[in-house]
Amino acid sequence: MSPESMSPESMPPEPRSCRIIESTLREGEQFANAFFGTEQKIEIAKRLDAFGVDCMELTSPAASDGSRRDCERIAGLGLRAKILTHIRCHPDDARLAVETGAQGIDIVFGTSSLLREFSHGRSVDQIVERAAEVIELLRGHDLEIRFSSEDSFRSDPEDLFRIYQTVDRLGVHRVGIADTVGVASPRAVSQLVGRLRELVGCDIEFHGHNDTGCAIANALCAFDAGATHIDTSVLGIGERNGITSLGGLVAGLYVRDPDGIRERYDLPLLRGIENFVAELVGIDVPFNNVVTGFCAFTHKAGIHAKAMLNNPSTYEILDPADFGLERYINVAHKLTGWNALRHRAEQLNLELDERELREITRQLKKLADDKPLGLSDVDTLLRSHRSQEMTLS
Ligand code: HCA
Ligand code: CU
């Protein structure tokens, strides 16, 4: 059915938009190698703002004097993105946070029995009481307030729901579910977020660690189940092996709604942001990184190459051009096919017929069985064959 012939009821709903809370300047500071000076933080903040993230989360002003000063500086830059700061659920931290000029405060409290016993030693009733005190203190200011429960997936769901419903009634703008230890499966995330969506009226945020490699999948499941905000960091840097990466989340959202994502975010800036942060923290961008890994748009096998040359959608769900990148079709190997070599011959302006191309492919495969080849080997073979033909005729 064409869109014109659809009745309003049968039209697909407008895709919901997901708010990104970019936490490189908070969770990212917890990455093993991270040390960001003030100017570096400002540069990261400006680049993320230009990319189009909705909010940025900064380290608690209670962490150190420098953290407090940097939070004030960045909050005062007048960026388009909302500046949030992260605090423990404590009135002293809340007072400090208000003074930074940040537009929102992200409160976090450990709710799992492990954290209740071995970290802060409080009961659920005491958590609710403390939360009410801090929220009350913040409500007098024009601030966005979020309350999140650390280690949500190892907390008793009944405790969690009681806490979330209480803070929702107290007027927080958002509640946060945090998979602090990366234990959640996509299904568990869908269930918890889906249930919470039925119980609270405020927005829902998801923060997921990557200990079992599920951080991106979990974030997408959270969004699909009704979360409104997702936490990310550049390249996923954070505590241990980190959280949902900005690029990974954006790629997942792009697949659902390419037009919306192209419009909301300046996608070609992603690679520069990742390279900048990678250099600052002394790491390489992983080869298999979503979107920007060096081979993310490299196609190799003969059947892939043939189809890609006819229509790139056959093996690409992300258009590299949207991210300012180019695809590469690798023809110099034993898995190659004569269609791919024909394309290369055309690029070189060499006229070769199918019989010749099949023969060249056979020779190339033979060479490639013995050693790795480069494009120049392919070109030499194509050219030498052409000159042989010309000498013969
Ligand atoms: C931590 C805190 C946190 C907070 C997440 C949130 C986590 O370092 O343990 O504020 O939602 O993963 O629980 O990053
Ligand atoms: Cu975290």
mmCIF file of C-alpha atoms and ligand atoms in Angstrom:
data_model
loop_
_atom_site.group_PDB
_atom_site.id
_atom_site.type_symbol
_atom_site.label_atom_id
_atom_site.label_comp_id
_atom_site.label_asym_id
_atom_site.label_seq_id
_atom_site.Cartn_x
_atom_site.Cartn_y
_atom_site.Cartn_z
ATOM 1 C CA MET A 1 0.000 0.000 0.000
ATOM 2 C CA SER A 2 1.406 3.406 -0.926
ATOM 3 C CA PRO A 3 1.477 6.073 1.805
ATOM 4 C CA GLU A 4 -1.114 8.143 -0.144
ATOM 5 C CA SER A 5 -3.637 5.293 -0.099
ATOM 6 C CA MET A 6 -3.324 4.737 3.664
ATOM 7 C CA SER A 7 -6.046 5.938 5.997
ATOM 8 C CA PRO A 8 -4.802 8.031 8.940
ATOM 9 C CA GLU A 9 -5.340 5.033 11.260
ATOM 10 C CA SER A 10 -3.222 2.711 9.137
ATOM 11 C CA MET A 11 -0.362 5.206 8.745
ATOM 12 C CA PRO A 12 2.712 4.131 10.701
ATOM 13 C CA PRO A 13 3.120 6.298 13.825
ATOM 14 C CA GLU A 14 5.691 9.112 13.724
ATOM 15 C CA PRO A 15 8.930 7.650 15.083
ATOM 16 C CA ARG A 16 9.449 8.678 18.710
ATOM 17 C CA SER A 17 12.604 10.662 19.218
ATOM 18 C CA CYS A 18 15.221 9.545 21.716
ATOM 19 C CA ARG A 19 17.073 12.096 23.861
ATOM 20 C CA ILE A 20 20.785 11.464 24.227
ATOM 21 C CA ILE A 21 22.411 12.211 27.575
ATOM 22 C CA GLU A 22 26.077 12.278 26.686
ATOM 23 C CA SER A 23 28.142 11.304 29.710
ATOM 24 C CA THR A 24 31.729 11.375 28.386
ATOM 25 C CA LEU A 25 32.376 14.203 30.842
ATOM 26 C CA ARG A 26 31.052 12.136 33.787
ATOM 27 C CA GLU A 27 31.001 8.377 33.109
ATOM 28 C CA GLY A 28 33.870 8.874 30.639
ATOM 29 C CA GLU A 29 36.004 10.397 33.395
ATOM 30 C CA GLN A 30 35.689 7.043 35.168
ATOM 31 C CA PHE A 31 37.504 5.314 32.260
ATOM 32 C CA ALA A 32 40.860 3.843 33.327
ATOM 33 C CA ASN A 33 42.960 6.130 31.084
ATOM 34 C CA ALA A 34 40.879 9.280 31.273
ATOM 35 C CA PHE A 35 42.279 12.554 32.414
ATOM 36 C CA PHE A 36 40.589 15.626 30.977
ATOM 37 C CA GLY A 37 41.933 19.115 31.682
ATOM 38 C CA THR A 38 39.568 22.088 31.642
ATOM 39 C CA GLU A 39 40.294 23.104 28.047
ATOM 40 C CA GLN A 40 39.930 19.525 26.883
ATOM 41 C CA LYS A 41 36.568 19.204 28.616
ATOM 42 C CA ILE A 42 35.434 22.404 26.945
ATOM 43 C CA GLU A 43 36.545 21.123 23.549
ATOM 44 C CA ILE A 44 34.676 17.835 24.098
ATOM 45 C CA ALA A 45 31.573 19.739 25.223
ATOM 46 C CA LYS A 46 31.665 22.023 22.162
ATOM 47 C CA ARG A 47 32.130 19.143 19.758
ATOM 48 C CA LEU A 48 29.273 17.158 21.321
ATOM 49 C CA ASP A 49 27.104 20.245 21.209
ATOM 50 C CA ALA A 50 27.873 20.756 17.524
ATOM 51 C CA PHE A 51 27.042 17.096 16.896
ATOM 52 C CA GLY A 52 23.644 17.737 18.464
ATOM 53 C CA VAL A 53 23.422 15.707 21.672
ATOM 54 C CA ASP A 54 20.443 16.763 23.760
ATOM 55 C CA CYS A 55 22.102 16.853 27.178
ATOM 56 C CA MET A 56 25.581 16.499 28.645
ATOM 57 C CA GLU A 57 26.253 15.063 32.048
ATOM 58 C CA LEU A 58 29.238 16.367 34.044
ATOM 59 C CA THR A 59 31.107 14.952 37.022
ATOM 60 C CA SER A 60 29.757 15.914 40.427
ATOM 61 C CA PRO A 61 30.942 19.292 41.727
ATOM 62 C CA ALA A 62 31.452 17.481 45.042
ATOM 63 C CA ALA A 63 34.163 15.287 43.487
ATOM 64 C CA SER A 64 36.894 17.956 43.572
ATOM 65 C CA ASP A 65 37.388 21.712 43.343
ATOM 66 C CA GLY A 66 38.450 21.342 39.738
ATOM 67 C CA SER A 67 35.290 19.387 38.909
ATOM 68 C CA ARG A 68 33.167 22.127 40.452
ATOM 69 C CA ARG A 69 34.999 24.897 38.556
ATOM 70 C CA ASP A 70 34.809 23.004 35.248
ATOM 71 C CA CYS A 71 31.115 22.356 35.751
ATOM 72 C CA GLU A 72 30.530 26.083 36.291
ATOM 73 C CA ARG A 73 32.619 26.943 33.199
ATOM 74 C CA ILE A 74 30.798 24.531 30.940
ATOM 75 C CA ALA A 75 27.386 25.464 32.327
ATOM 76 C CA GLY A 76 28.264 29.075 31.499
ATOM 77 C CA LEU A 77 29.270 28.450 27.873
ATOM 78 C CA GLY A 78 25.730 28.937 26.621
ATOM 79 C CA LEU A 79 25.711 25.681 24.672
ATOM 80 C CA ARG A 80 22.549 24.478 22.997
ATOM 81 C CA ALA A 81 22.641 21.148 24.857
ATOM 82 C CA LYS A 82 21.307 21.042 28.403
ATOM 83 C CA ILE A 83 24.091 20.798 31.001
ATOM 84 C CA LEU A 84 23.406 18.315 33.785
ATOM 85 C CA THR A 85 25.528 17.447 36.743
ATOM 86 C CA HIS A 86 25.596 14.147 38.557
ATOM 87 C CA ILE A 87 25.390 13.897 42.344
ATOM 88 C CA ARG A 88 25.017 11.411 45.154
ATOM 89 C CA CYS A 89 21.675 11.652 46.895
ATOM 90 C CA HIS A 90 22.886 14.044 49.579
ATOM 91 C CA PRO A 91 21.740 17.570 50.485
ATOM 92 C CA ASP A 92 25.311 18.924 50.592
ATOM 93 C CA ASP A 93 26.018 17.702 47.053
ATOM 94 C CA ALA A 94 22.665 19.067 45.905
ATOM 95 C CA ARG A 95 23.448 22.534 47.275
ATOM 96 C CA LEU A 96 26.829 22.555 45.515
ATOM 97 C CA ALA A 97 25.220 21.415 42.270
ATOM 98 C CA VAL A 98 22.646 24.209 42.337
ATOM 99 C CA GLU A 99 25.444 26.775 42.589
ATOM 100 C CA THR A 100 27.190 25.508 39.439
ATOM 101 C CA GLY A 101 24.507 26.924 37.173
ATOM 102 C CA ALA A 102 23.811 23.516 35.604
ATOM 103 C CA GLN A 103 20.305 23.198 34.170
ATOM 104 C CA GLY A 104 19.634 19.761 35.556
ATOM 105 C CA ILE A 105 20.698 17.524 38.415
ATOM 106 C CA ASP A 106 21.069 13.757 38.068
ATOM 107 C CA ILE A 107 20.720 12.172 41.493
ATOM 108 C CA VAL A 108 21.915 8.596 41.954
ATOM 109 C CA PHE A 109 21.333 6.217 44.867
ATOM 110 C CA GLY A 110 22.316 2.552 45.241
ATOM 111 C CA THR A 111 19.215 0.399 45.669
ATOM 112 C CA SER A 112 20.493 -3.187 45.376
ATOM 113 C CA SER A 113 20.765 -5.218 48.562
ATOM 114 C CA LEU A 114 24.524 -5.484 47.919
ATOM 115 C CA LEU A 115 24.950 -1.727 47.803
ATOM 116 C CA ARG A 116 22.550 -1.225 50.695
ATOM 117 C CA GLU A 117 24.579 -3.622 52.813
ATOM 118 C CA PHE A 118 28.140 -2.944 51.651
ATOM 119 C CA SER A 119 28.052 0.643 50.393
ATOM 120 C CA HIS A 120 25.725 3.105 52.119
ATOM 121 C CA GLY A 121 23.999 0.815 54.654
ATOM 122 C CA ARG A 122 20.487 2.282 54.265
ATOM 123 C CA SER A 123 17.092 0.601 54.118
ATOM 124 C CA VAL A 124 14.568 1.265 51.353
ATOM 125 C CA ASP A 125 12.566 3.490 53.729
ATOM 126 C CA GLN A 126 15.676 5.518 54.452
ATOM 127 C CA ILE A 127 16.422 5.802 50.713
ATOM 128 C CA VAL A 128 12.923 7.151 50.094
ATOM 129 C CA GLU A 129 13.279 9.586 52.994
ATOM 130 C CA ARG A 130 16.661 10.871 51.801
ATOM 131 C CA ALA A 131 15.426 11.133 48.205
ATOM 132 C CA ALA A 132 12.444 13.201 49.345
ATOM 133 C CA GLU A 133 14.731 15.547 51.266
ATOM 134 C CA VAL A 134 17.079 16.135 48.302
ATOM 135 C CA ILE A 135 14.271 16.478 45.757
ATOM 136 C CA GLU A 136 12.496 18.982 48.021
ATOM 137 C CA LEU A 137 15.695 21.010 48.264
ATOM 138 C CA LEU A 138 16.098 21.079 44.473
ATOM 139 C CA ARG A 139 12.460 21.760 43.670
ATOM 140 C CA GLY A 140 12.751 25.354 44.773
ATOM 141 C CA HIS A 141 15.085 25.987 41.829
ATOM 142 C CA ASP A 142 14.325 26.013 38.146
ATOM 143 C CA LEU A 143 16.079 22.719 37.466
ATOM 144 C CA GLU A 144 15.442 19.452 35.719
ATOM 145 C CA ILE A 145 15.594 16.722 38.376
ATOM 146 C CA ARG A 146 16.366 13.084 37.735
ATOM 147 C CA PHE A 147 16.462 10.274 40.267
ATOM 148 C CA SER A 148 18.286 7.085 39.323
ATOM 149 C CA SER A 149 18.837 3.826 41.156
ATOM 150 C CA GLU A 150 22.336 2.401 40.850
ATOM 151 C CA ASP A 151 22.483 -1.352 40.117
ATOM 152 C CA SER A 152 18.776 -1.468 39.214
ATOM 153 C CA PHE A 153 18.888 -4.983 37.765
ATOM 154 C CA ARG A 154 20.097 -6.527 41.006
ATOM 155 C CA SER A 155 17.576 -4.589 43.060
ATOM 156 C CA ASP A 156 14.265 -6.061 44.198
ATOM 157 C CA PRO A 157 11.777 -4.815 41.549
ATOM 158 C CA GLU A 158 9.151 -4.102 44.229
ATOM 159 C CA ASP A 159 11.641 -1.860 46.091
ATOM 160 C CA LEU A 160 12.568 -0.161 42.835
ATOM 161 C CA PHE A 161 8.971 0.508 41.801
ATOM 162 C CA ARG A 162 8.121 1.862 45.235
ATOM 163 C CA ILE A 163 11.065 4.272 45.066
ATOM 164 C CA TYR A 164 10.355 5.348 41.478
ATOM 165 C CA GLN A 165 6.648 5.906 42.148
ATOM 166 C CA THR A 166 7.450 7.985 45.216
ATOM 167 C CA VAL A 167 9.950 10.226 43.423
ATOM 168 C CA ASP A 168 7.568 10.527 40.469
ATOM 169 C CA ARG A 169 4.878 11.829 42.866
ATOM 170 C CA LEU A 170 7.455 14.176 44.385
ATOM 171 C CA GLY A 171 7.818 15.803 40.991
ATOM 172 C CA VAL A 172 11.089 14.555 39.434
ATOM 173 C CA HIS A 173 11.242 15.044 35.676
ATOM 174 C CA ARG A 174 12.886 11.709 35.066
ATOM 175 C CA VAL A 175 13.703 8.416 36.710
ATOM 176 C CA GLY A 176 16.782 6.472 35.680
ATOM 177 C CA ILE A 177 17.396 2.756 35.425
ATOM 178 C CA ALA A 178 21.095 1.930 35.662
ATOM 179 C CA ASP A 179 22.609 -1.382 34.669
ATOM 180 C CA THR A 180 25.685 -0.513 36.702
ATOM 181 C CA VAL A 181 27.361 -3.897 36.429
ATOM 182 C CA GLY A 182 26.307 -4.747 32.856
ATOM 183 C CA VAL A 183 24.352 -7.809 33.950
ATOM 184 C CA ALA A 184 21.093 -7.125 32.094
ATOM 185 C CA SER A 185 19.975 -8.954 28.959
ATOM 186 C CA PRO A 186 17.989 -7.108 26.282
ATOM 187 C CA ARG A 187 14.878 -9.027 27.377
ATOM 188 C CA ALA A 188 15.349 -8.023 31.038
ATOM 189 C CA VAL A 189 15.737 -4.393 29.980
ATOM 190 C CA SER A 190 12.547 -4.512 27.891
ATOM 191 C CA GLN A 191 10.618 -6.007 30.788
ATOM 192 C CA LEU A 192 11.834 -3.585 33.443
ATOM 193 C CA VAL A 193 11.455 -0.474 31.304
ATOM 194 C CA GLY A 194 8.070 -1.658 29.979
ATOM 195 C CA ARG A 195 6.752 -2.213 33.515
ATOM 196 C CA LEU A 196 8.123 1.112 34.734
ATOM 197 C CA ARG A 197 6.488 2.858 31.781
ATOM 198 C CA GLU A 198 3.122 1.693 33.155
ATOM 199 C CA LEU A 199 3.883 2.907 36.672
ATOM 200 C CA VAL A 200 5.311 6.412 36.344
ATOM 201 C CA GLY A 201 4.256 9.460 34.370
ATOM 202 C CA CYS A 202 7.681 11.125 34.177
ATOM 203 C CA ASP A 203 10.420 10.496 31.601
ATOM 204 C CA ILE A 204 12.585 7.367 31.835
ATOM 205 C CA GLU A 205 16.354 7.226 31.331
ATOM 206 C CA PHE A 206 18.497 4.146 30.753
ATOM 207 C CA HIS A 207 22.191 3.806 31.581
ATOM 208 C CA GLY A 208 23.805 0.506 30.580
ATOM 209 C CA HIS A 209 27.297 -0.908 31.107
ATOM 210 C CA ASN A 210 28.962 -3.173 28.592
ATOM 211 C CA ASP A 211 30.421 -6.012 30.669
ATOM 212 C CA THR A 212 28.802 -8.672 28.466
ATOM 213 C CA GLY A 213 28.826 -6.614 25.258
ATOM 214 C CA CYS A 214 25.085 -5.806 25.450
ATOM 215 C CA ALA A 215 25.228 -2.067 26.171
ATOM 216 C CA ILE A 216 24.097 -0.900 22.733
ATOM 217 C CA ALA A 217 21.435 -3.616 22.367
ATOM 218 C CA ASN A 218 20.161 -2.915 25.866
ATOM 219 C CA ALA A 219 19.923 0.802 25.205
ATOM 220 C CA LEU A 220 17.907 0.191 22.032
ATOM 221 C CA CYS A 221 15.617 -2.225 23.879
ATOM 222 C CA ALA A 222 15.127 0.367 26.610
ATOM 223 C CA PHE A 223 14.166 2.952 24.018
ATOM 224 C CA ASP A 224 11.786 0.573 22.262
ATOM 225 C CA ALA A 225 10.153 -0.296 25.599
ATOM 226 C CA GLY A 226 9.420 3.350 26.377
ATOM 227 C CA ALA A 227 12.596 4.976 27.708
ATOM 228 C CA THR A 228 12.841 8.611 26.640
ATOM 229 C CA HIS A 229 16.527 9.276 27.414
ATOM 230 C CA ILE A 230 19.620 7.125 26.852
ATOM 231 C CA ASP A 231 23.069 7.657 28.370
ATOM 232 C CA THR A 232 26.128 7.361 26.133
ATOM 233 C CA SER A 233 29.797 8.205 26.054
ATOM 234 C CA VAL A 234 32.157 8.677 23.123
ATOM 235 C CA LEU A 235 33.469 5.226 22.126
ATOM 236 C CA GLY A 236 31.611 3.925 25.208
ATOM 237 C CA ILE A 237 34.405 4.893 27.619
ATOM 238 C CA GLY A 238 33.568 4.588 31.304
ATOM 239 C CA GLU A 239 34.047 2.480 34.406
ATOM 240 C CA ARG A 240 35.597 -0.952 33.509
ATOM 241 C CA ASN A 241 34.828 -1.530 29.797
ATOM 242 C CA GLY A 242 32.309 1.283 29.688
ATOM 243 C CA ILE A 243 28.739 1.938 28.565
ATOM 244 C CA THR A 244 26.645 2.379 25.406
ATOM 245 C CA SER A 245 28.704 4.262 22.828
ATOM 246 C CA LEU A 246 27.386 7.423 21.241
ATOM 247 C CA GLY A 247 28.105 6.075 17.748
ATOM 248 C CA GLY A 248 26.467 2.721 18.514
ATOM 249 C CA LEU A 249 23.285 4.296 19.792
ATOM 250 C CA VAL A 250 23.081 6.735 16.907
ATOM 251 C CA ALA A 251 23.599 3.922 14.371
ATOM 252 C CA GLY A 252 20.783 1.898 15.981
ATOM 253 C CA LEU A 253 18.464 4.889 15.931
ATOM 254 C CA TYR A 254 19.432 5.700 12.322
ATOM 255 C CA VAL A 255 18.327 2.259 11.195
ATOM 256 C CA ARG A 256 14.889 2.920 12.735
ATOM 257 C CA ASP A 257 14.529 6.478 11.425
ATOM 258 C CA PRO A 258 17.234 7.594 8.957
ATOM 259 C CA ASP A 259 15.610 10.930 8.046
ATOM 260 C CA GLY A 260 14.998 11.893 11.663
ATOM 261 C CA ILE A 261 18.545 11.062 12.706
ATOM 262 C CA ARG A 262 20.155 12.825 9.726
ATOM 263 C CA GLU A 263 18.128 15.880 10.650
ATOM 264 C CA ARG A 264 18.828 15.850 14.394
ATOM 265 C CA TYR A 265 22.540 15.091 14.413
ATOM 266 C CA ASP A 266 25.511 16.349 12.420
ATOM 267 C CA LEU A 267 26.582 12.783 11.657
ATOM 268 C CA PRO A 268 29.831 13.602 9.780
ATOM 269 C CA LEU A 269 31.205 15.082 13.030
ATOM 270 C CA LEU A 270 31.126 11.688 14.772
ATOM 271 C CA ARG A 271 34.475 10.444 13.506
ATOM 272 C CA GLY A 272 36.329 13.621 14.522
ATOM 273 C CA ILE A 273 34.835 13.484 18.039
ATOM 274 C CA GLU A 274 35.835 9.845 18.423
ATOM 275 C CA ASN A 275 39.369 10.459 17.159
ATOM 276 C CA PHE A 276 39.741 13.446 19.456
ATOM 277 C CA VAL A 277 38.643 11.518 22.557
ATOM 278 C CA ALA A 278 40.617 8.394 21.558
ATOM 279 C CA GLU A 279 43.782 10.468 21.352
ATOM 280 C CA LEU A 280 43.118 12.200 24.661
ATOM 281 C CA VAL A 281 42.729 8.901 26.490
ATOM 282 C CA GLY A 282 45.490 7.133 24.573
ATOM 283 C CA ILE A 283 43.518 4.436 22.768
ATOM 284 C CA ASP A 284 42.888 3.454 19.138
ATOM 285 C CA VAL A 285 39.394 3.406 17.687
ATOM 286 C CA PRO A 286 38.631 -0.351 17.618
ATOM 287 C CA PHE A 287 38.749 -1.984 14.148
ATOM 288 C CA ASN A 288 35.161 -3.161 14.595
ATOM 289 C CA ASN A 289 33.781 0.076 15.975
ATOM 290 C CA VAL A 290 30.253 0.826 14.833
ATOM 291 C CA VAL A 291 30.325 3.243 11.839
ATOM 292 C CA THR A 292 33.946 4.401 12.197
ATOM 293 C CA GLY A 293 35.936 1.158 12.594
ATOM 294 C CA PHE A 294 38.434 1.155 9.704
ATOM 295 C CA CYS A 295 36.635 -1.698 7.926
ATOM 296 C CA ALA A 296 33.035 -0.709 8.785
ATOM 297 C CA PHE A 297 32.328 -0.041 5.087
ATOM 298 C CA THR A 298 34.829 -2.402 3.446
ATOM 299 C CA HIS A 299 33.307 -5.148 1.311
ATOM 300 C CA LYS A 300 35.341 -8.145 0.303
ATOM 301 C CA ALA A 301 33.778 -11.436 -0.824
ATOM 302 C CA GLY A 302 33.016 -11.706 -4.547
ATOM 303 C CA ILE A 303 29.257 -12.091 -4.105
ATOM 304 C CA HIS A 304 29.140 -9.100 -1.776
ATOM 305 C CA ALA A 305 31.251 -6.986 -4.113
ATOM 306 C CA LYS A 306 29.082 -7.836 -7.135
ATOM 307 C CA ALA A 307 25.841 -6.946 -5.367
ATOM 308 C CA MET A 308 27.314 -3.818 -3.784
ATOM 309 C CA LEU A 309 28.407 -2.550 -7.184
ATOM 310 C CA ASN A 310 24.831 -2.968 -8.422
ATOM 311 C CA ASN A 311 23.095 -1.572 -5.342
ATOM 312 C CA PRO A 312 24.840 -0.625 -2.046
ATOM 313 C CA SER A 313 21.690 -1.307 -0.007
ATOM 314 C CA THR A 314 22.270 -5.029 -0.561
ATOM 315 C CA TYR A 315 24.903 -5.187 2.174
ATOM 316 C CA GLU A 316 24.788 -1.773 3.852
ATOM 317 C CA ILE A 317 22.159 -0.569 6.294
ATOM 318 C CA LEU A 318 24.024 2.644 7.026
ATOM 319 C CA ASP A 319 24.972 4.952 4.180
ATOM 320 C CA PRO A 320 28.631 5.893 4.765
ATOM 321 C CA ALA A 321 28.092 9.194 2.949
ATOM 322 C CA ASP A 322 25.677 10.283 5.700
ATOM 323 C CA PHE A 323 28.582 10.001 8.147
ATOM 324 C CA GLY A 324 31.043 11.693 5.783
ATOM 325 C CA LEU A 325 32.697 8.353 5.050
ATOM 326 C CA GLU A 326 33.301 6.247 1.951
ATOM 327 C CA ARG A 327 32.838 2.603 1.233
ATOM 328 C CA TYR A 328 35.682 0.502 -0.069
ATOM 329 C CA ILE A 329 35.319 -2.589 -2.215
ATOM 330 C CA ASN A 330 38.361 -4.781 -1.786
ATOM 331 C CA VAL A 331 39.035 -6.854 -4.915
ATOM 332 C CA ALA A 332 42.619 -7.941 -4.286
ATOM 333 C CA HIS A 333 42.195 -11.374 -2.725
ATOM 334 C CA LYS A 334 41.244 -14.970 -3.470
ATOM 335 C CA LEU A 335 37.555 -14.463 -2.612
ATOM 336 C CA THR A 336 37.191 -11.973 -5.430
ATOM 337 C CA GLY A 337 34.969 -12.434 -8.485
ATOM 338 C CA TRP A 338 35.153 -11.384 -12.124
ATOM 339 C CA ASN A 339 32.338 -8.820 -11.717
ATOM 340 C CA ALA A 340 34.368 -6.966 -9.128
ATOM 341 C CA LEU A 341 37.421 -7.046 -11.417
ATOM 342 C CA ARG A 342 35.315 -5.786 -14.331
ATOM 343 C CA HIS A 343 34.405 -2.784 -12.215
ATOM 344 C CA ARG A 344 38.073 -2.142 -11.454
ATOM 345 C CA ALA A 345 38.954 -2.477 -15.146
ATOM 346 C CA GLU A 346 36.291 0.105 -15.962
ATOM 347 C CA GLN A 347 37.796 2.479 -13.389
ATOM 348 C CA LEU A 348 41.139 2.039 -15.137
ATOM 349 C CA ASN A 349 39.527 2.570 -18.539
ATOM 350 C CA LEU A 350 40.514 -0.889 -19.736
ATOM 351 C CA GLU A 351 38.182 -2.689 -22.094
ATOM 352 C CA LEU A 352 38.206 -6.377 -21.266
ATOM 353 C CA ASP A 353 35.573 -8.918 -22.213
ATOM 354 C CA GLU A 354 34.076 -11.539 -19.914
ATOM 355 C CA ARG A 355 36.418 -14.305 -21.101
ATOM 356 C CA GLU A 356 39.470 -12.158 -20.402
ATOM 357 C CA LEU A 357 38.163 -11.061 -17.037
ATOM 358 C CA ARG A 358 37.448 -14.637 -15.985
ATOM 359 C CA GLU A 359 40.991 -15.612 -16.965
ATOM 360 C CA ILE A 360 42.466 -12.674 -15.006
ATOM 361 C CA THR A 361 40.321 -13.655 -11.998
ATOM 362 C CA ARG A 362 41.698 -17.189 -12.189
ATOM 363 C CA GLN A 363 45.277 -15.887 -12.286
ATOM 364 C CA LEU A 364 44.625 -13.477 -9.445
ATOM 365 C CA LYS A 365 43.172 -16.208 -7.225
ATOM 366 C CA LYS A 366 46.232 -18.324 -7.918
ATOM 367 C CA LEU A 367 48.562 -15.504 -6.858
ATOM 368 C CA ALA A 368 46.379 -14.701 -3.841
ATOM 369 C CA ASP A 369 46.608 -18.292 -2.610
ATOM 370 C CA ASP A 370 50.325 -17.718 -2.007
ATOM 371 C CA LYS A 371 50.512 -14.195 -0.571
ATOM 372 C CA PRO A 372 48.445 -11.192 0.456
ATOM 373 C CA LEU A 373 47.830 -8.857 -2.502
ATOM 374 C CA GLY A 374 47.177 -5.160 -2.868
ATOM 375 C CA LEU A 375 45.182 -3.187 -5.395
ATOM 376 C CA SER A 376 48.345 -2.446 -7.365
ATOM 377 C CA ASP A 377 48.757 -6.210 -7.991
ATOM 378 C CA VAL A 378 45.249 -6.310 -9.449
ATOM 379 C CA ASP A 379 45.942 -3.280 -11.614
ATOM 380 C CA THR A 380 49.214 -4.719 -12.886
ATOM 381 C CA LEU A 381 47.481 -7.951 -13.832
ATOM 382 C CA LEU A 382 44.611 -6.180 -15.569
ATOM 383 C CA ARG A 383 46.998 -3.915 -17.487
ATOM 384 C CA SER A 384 49.450 -6.646 -18.436
ATOM 385 C CA HIS A 385 46.640 -8.762 -19.790
ATOM 386 C CA ARG A 386 45.409 -5.882 -21.872
ATOM 387 C CA SER A 387 48.837 -5.258 -23.343
ATOM 388 C CA GLN A 388 49.227 -8.980 -24.131
ATOM 389 C CA GLU A 389 45.936 -8.855 -26.018
ATOM 390 C CA MET A 390 47.058 -5.789 -27.882
ATOM 391 C CA THR A 391 50.370 -7.337 -28.828
ATOM 392 C CA LEU A 392 48.592 -10.445 -30.064
ATOM 393 C CA SER A 393 46.097 -8.612 -32.258
HETATM 394 C C1 HCA B 1 28.475 4.328 39.026
HETATM 395 C C2 HCA B 1 27.276 5.226 38.831
HETATM 396 C C3 HCA B 1 26.556 5.065 37.548
HETATM 397 C C4 HCA B 1 25.368 6.001 37.610
HETATM 398 C C5 HCA B 1 24.343 5.859 36.559
HETATM 399 C C6 HCA B 1 23.220 6.866 36.631
HETATM 400 C C7 HCA B 1 26.079 3.610 37.332
HETATM 401 O O1 HCA B 1 29.578 4.711 38.669
HETATM 402 O O2 HCA B 1 28.286 3.251 39.572
HETATM 403 O O3 HCA B 1 23.414 7.943 37.145
HETATM 404 O O4 HCA B 1 22.157 6.552 36.113
HETATM 405 O O5 HCA B 1 26.519 2.949 36.403
HETATM 406 O O6 HCA B 1 25.269 3.173 38.169
HETATM 407 O O7 HCA B 1 27.389 5.383 36.457
HETATM 408 CU CU CU B 2 27.771 3.939 34.986
#
